[in-house]
Tab-separated table of C-alpha atoms in Angstrom:
chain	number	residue	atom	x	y	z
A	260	UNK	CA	47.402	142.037	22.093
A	261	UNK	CA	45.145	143.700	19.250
A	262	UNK	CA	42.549	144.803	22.165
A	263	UNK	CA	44.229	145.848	24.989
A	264	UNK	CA	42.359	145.446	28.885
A	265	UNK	CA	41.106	148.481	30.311
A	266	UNK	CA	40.528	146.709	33.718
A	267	UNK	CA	39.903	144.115	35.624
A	268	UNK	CA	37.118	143.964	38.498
A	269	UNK	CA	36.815	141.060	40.837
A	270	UNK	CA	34.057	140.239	42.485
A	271	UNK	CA	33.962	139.462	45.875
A	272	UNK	CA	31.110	138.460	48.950
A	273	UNK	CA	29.901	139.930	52.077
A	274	UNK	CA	29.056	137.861	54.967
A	275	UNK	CA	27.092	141.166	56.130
A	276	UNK	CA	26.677	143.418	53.111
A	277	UNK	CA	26.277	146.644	55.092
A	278	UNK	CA	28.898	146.090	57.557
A	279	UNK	CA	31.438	145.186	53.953
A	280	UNK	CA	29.954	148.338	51.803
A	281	UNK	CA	30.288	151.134	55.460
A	282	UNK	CA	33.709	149.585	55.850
A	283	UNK	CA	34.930	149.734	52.368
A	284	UNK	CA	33.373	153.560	52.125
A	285	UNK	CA	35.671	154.116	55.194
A	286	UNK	CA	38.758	153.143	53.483
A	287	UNK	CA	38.451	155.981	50.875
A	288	UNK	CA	36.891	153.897	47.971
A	289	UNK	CA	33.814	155.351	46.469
A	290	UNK	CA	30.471	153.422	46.206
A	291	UNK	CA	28.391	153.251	42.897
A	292	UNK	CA	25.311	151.288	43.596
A	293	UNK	CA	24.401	149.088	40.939
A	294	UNK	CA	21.808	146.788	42.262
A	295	UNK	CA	20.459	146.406	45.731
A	296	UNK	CA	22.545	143.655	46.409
A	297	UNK	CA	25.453	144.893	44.336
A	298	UNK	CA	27.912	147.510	44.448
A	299	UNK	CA	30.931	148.938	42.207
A	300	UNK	CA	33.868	150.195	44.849
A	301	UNK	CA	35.964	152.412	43.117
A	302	UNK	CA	39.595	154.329	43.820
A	303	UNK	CA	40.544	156.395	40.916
A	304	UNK	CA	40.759	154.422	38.029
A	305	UNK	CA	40.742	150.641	39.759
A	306	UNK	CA	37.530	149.201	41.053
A	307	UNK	CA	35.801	145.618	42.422
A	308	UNK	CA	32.492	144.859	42.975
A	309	UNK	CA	31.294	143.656	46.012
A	310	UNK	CA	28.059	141.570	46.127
A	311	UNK	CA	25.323	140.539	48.593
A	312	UNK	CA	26.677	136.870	48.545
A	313	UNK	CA	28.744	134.748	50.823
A	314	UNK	CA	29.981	131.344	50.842
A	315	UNK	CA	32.615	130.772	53.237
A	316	UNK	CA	35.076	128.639	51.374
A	317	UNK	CA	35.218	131.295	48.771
A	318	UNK	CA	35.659	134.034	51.311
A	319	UNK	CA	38.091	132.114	53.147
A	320	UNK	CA	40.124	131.899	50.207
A	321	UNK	CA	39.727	134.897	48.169
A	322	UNK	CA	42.478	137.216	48.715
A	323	UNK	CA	43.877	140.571	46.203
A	324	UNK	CA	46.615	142.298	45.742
A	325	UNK	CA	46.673	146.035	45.700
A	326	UNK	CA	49.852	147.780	44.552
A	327	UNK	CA	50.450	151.228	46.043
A	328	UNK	CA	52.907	153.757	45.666
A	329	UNK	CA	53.578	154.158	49.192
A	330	UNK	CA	52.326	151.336	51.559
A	331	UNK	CA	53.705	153.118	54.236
A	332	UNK	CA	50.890	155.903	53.774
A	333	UNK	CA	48.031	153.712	53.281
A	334	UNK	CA	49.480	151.510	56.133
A	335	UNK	CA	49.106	154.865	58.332
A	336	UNK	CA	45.823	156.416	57.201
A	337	UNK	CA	44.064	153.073	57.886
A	338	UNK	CA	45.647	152.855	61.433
A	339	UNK	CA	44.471	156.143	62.039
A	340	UNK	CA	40.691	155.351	61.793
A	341	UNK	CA	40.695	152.583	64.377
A	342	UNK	CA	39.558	150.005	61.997
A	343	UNK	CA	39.949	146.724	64.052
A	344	UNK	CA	38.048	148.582	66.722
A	345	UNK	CA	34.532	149.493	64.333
A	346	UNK	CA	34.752	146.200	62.394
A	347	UNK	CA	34.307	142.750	64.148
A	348	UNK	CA	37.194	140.933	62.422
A	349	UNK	CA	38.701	143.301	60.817
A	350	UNK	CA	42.446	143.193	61.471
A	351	UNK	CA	45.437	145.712	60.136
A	352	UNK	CA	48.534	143.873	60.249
A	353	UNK	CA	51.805	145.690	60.400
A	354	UNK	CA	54.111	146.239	57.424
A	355	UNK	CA	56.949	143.314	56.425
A	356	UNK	CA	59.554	144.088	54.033
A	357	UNK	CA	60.318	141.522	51.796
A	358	UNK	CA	63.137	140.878	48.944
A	359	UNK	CA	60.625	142.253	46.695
A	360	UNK	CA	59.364	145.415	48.189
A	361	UNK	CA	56.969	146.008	51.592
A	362	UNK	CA	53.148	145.342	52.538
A	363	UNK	CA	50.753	145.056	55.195
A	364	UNK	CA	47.807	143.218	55.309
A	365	UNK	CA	44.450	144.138	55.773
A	366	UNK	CA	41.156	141.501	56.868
A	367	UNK	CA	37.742	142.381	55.936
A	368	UNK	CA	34.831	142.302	57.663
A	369	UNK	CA	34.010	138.893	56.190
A	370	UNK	CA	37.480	137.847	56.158
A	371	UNK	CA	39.016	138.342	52.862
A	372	UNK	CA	42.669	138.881	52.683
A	373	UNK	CA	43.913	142.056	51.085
A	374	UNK	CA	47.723	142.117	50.334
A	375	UNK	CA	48.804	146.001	50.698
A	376	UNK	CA	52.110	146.585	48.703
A	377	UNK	CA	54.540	148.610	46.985
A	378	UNK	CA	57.454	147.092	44.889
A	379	UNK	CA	60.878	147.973	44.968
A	380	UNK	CA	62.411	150.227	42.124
A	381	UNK	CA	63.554	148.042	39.444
């Protein structure tokens, strides 16, 4: 490829924007407001943008994968904060190994699906 990516941000809806934006700041990503009804989450050098918008068969169905080094540690840092117990639907879902590597599971406030994982050594 003569232009290689730099990154890719998806963009994904709140059914409550506040509730999303407080919960994602409580995970450890870092919020760049870009619009009142738009926001840039970012953690290091990976980021999504999370918008004032919600449609709930795009919700329901959105879902992303974030690759860690050590799921085990995210897995633990999340439980740690009570997150199921601040956020109305929010759930944390224990780790699964799989043939593939591990991850854990982690529901939004508006219900998207985040796939937690960490590959095994090739």
């Amino acid at each position: 490829m003569k232009n290689p990516i730099k990154s890719i941000r998806p963009f994904i809806g709140a059914k409550d924007y506040k509730i999303s934006r407080s919960f994602y700041k409580e995970l450890g990503f870092e919020e760049v407001v870009l619009t009142p009804t738009l926001s840039c989450f970012k953690w290091g050098n990976f980021a999504f943008y999370l918008q004032d918008a919600y449609v709930k068969d795009w919700i329901d169905n959105t879902m992303i994968f974030m690759e860690v080094h050590h799921v085990e540690d995210v897995y633990q840092s999340w439980l740690a904060i009570h997150l199921p117990t601040k956020y109305k639907k929010v759930r944390l879902l224990p780790i699964r190994q799989m043939d593939w590597g591990k991850e854990c599971f982690l529901h939004d406030p508006s219900g998207i699906l985040w796939h937690i994982g960490e590959f095994n050594d090739a």
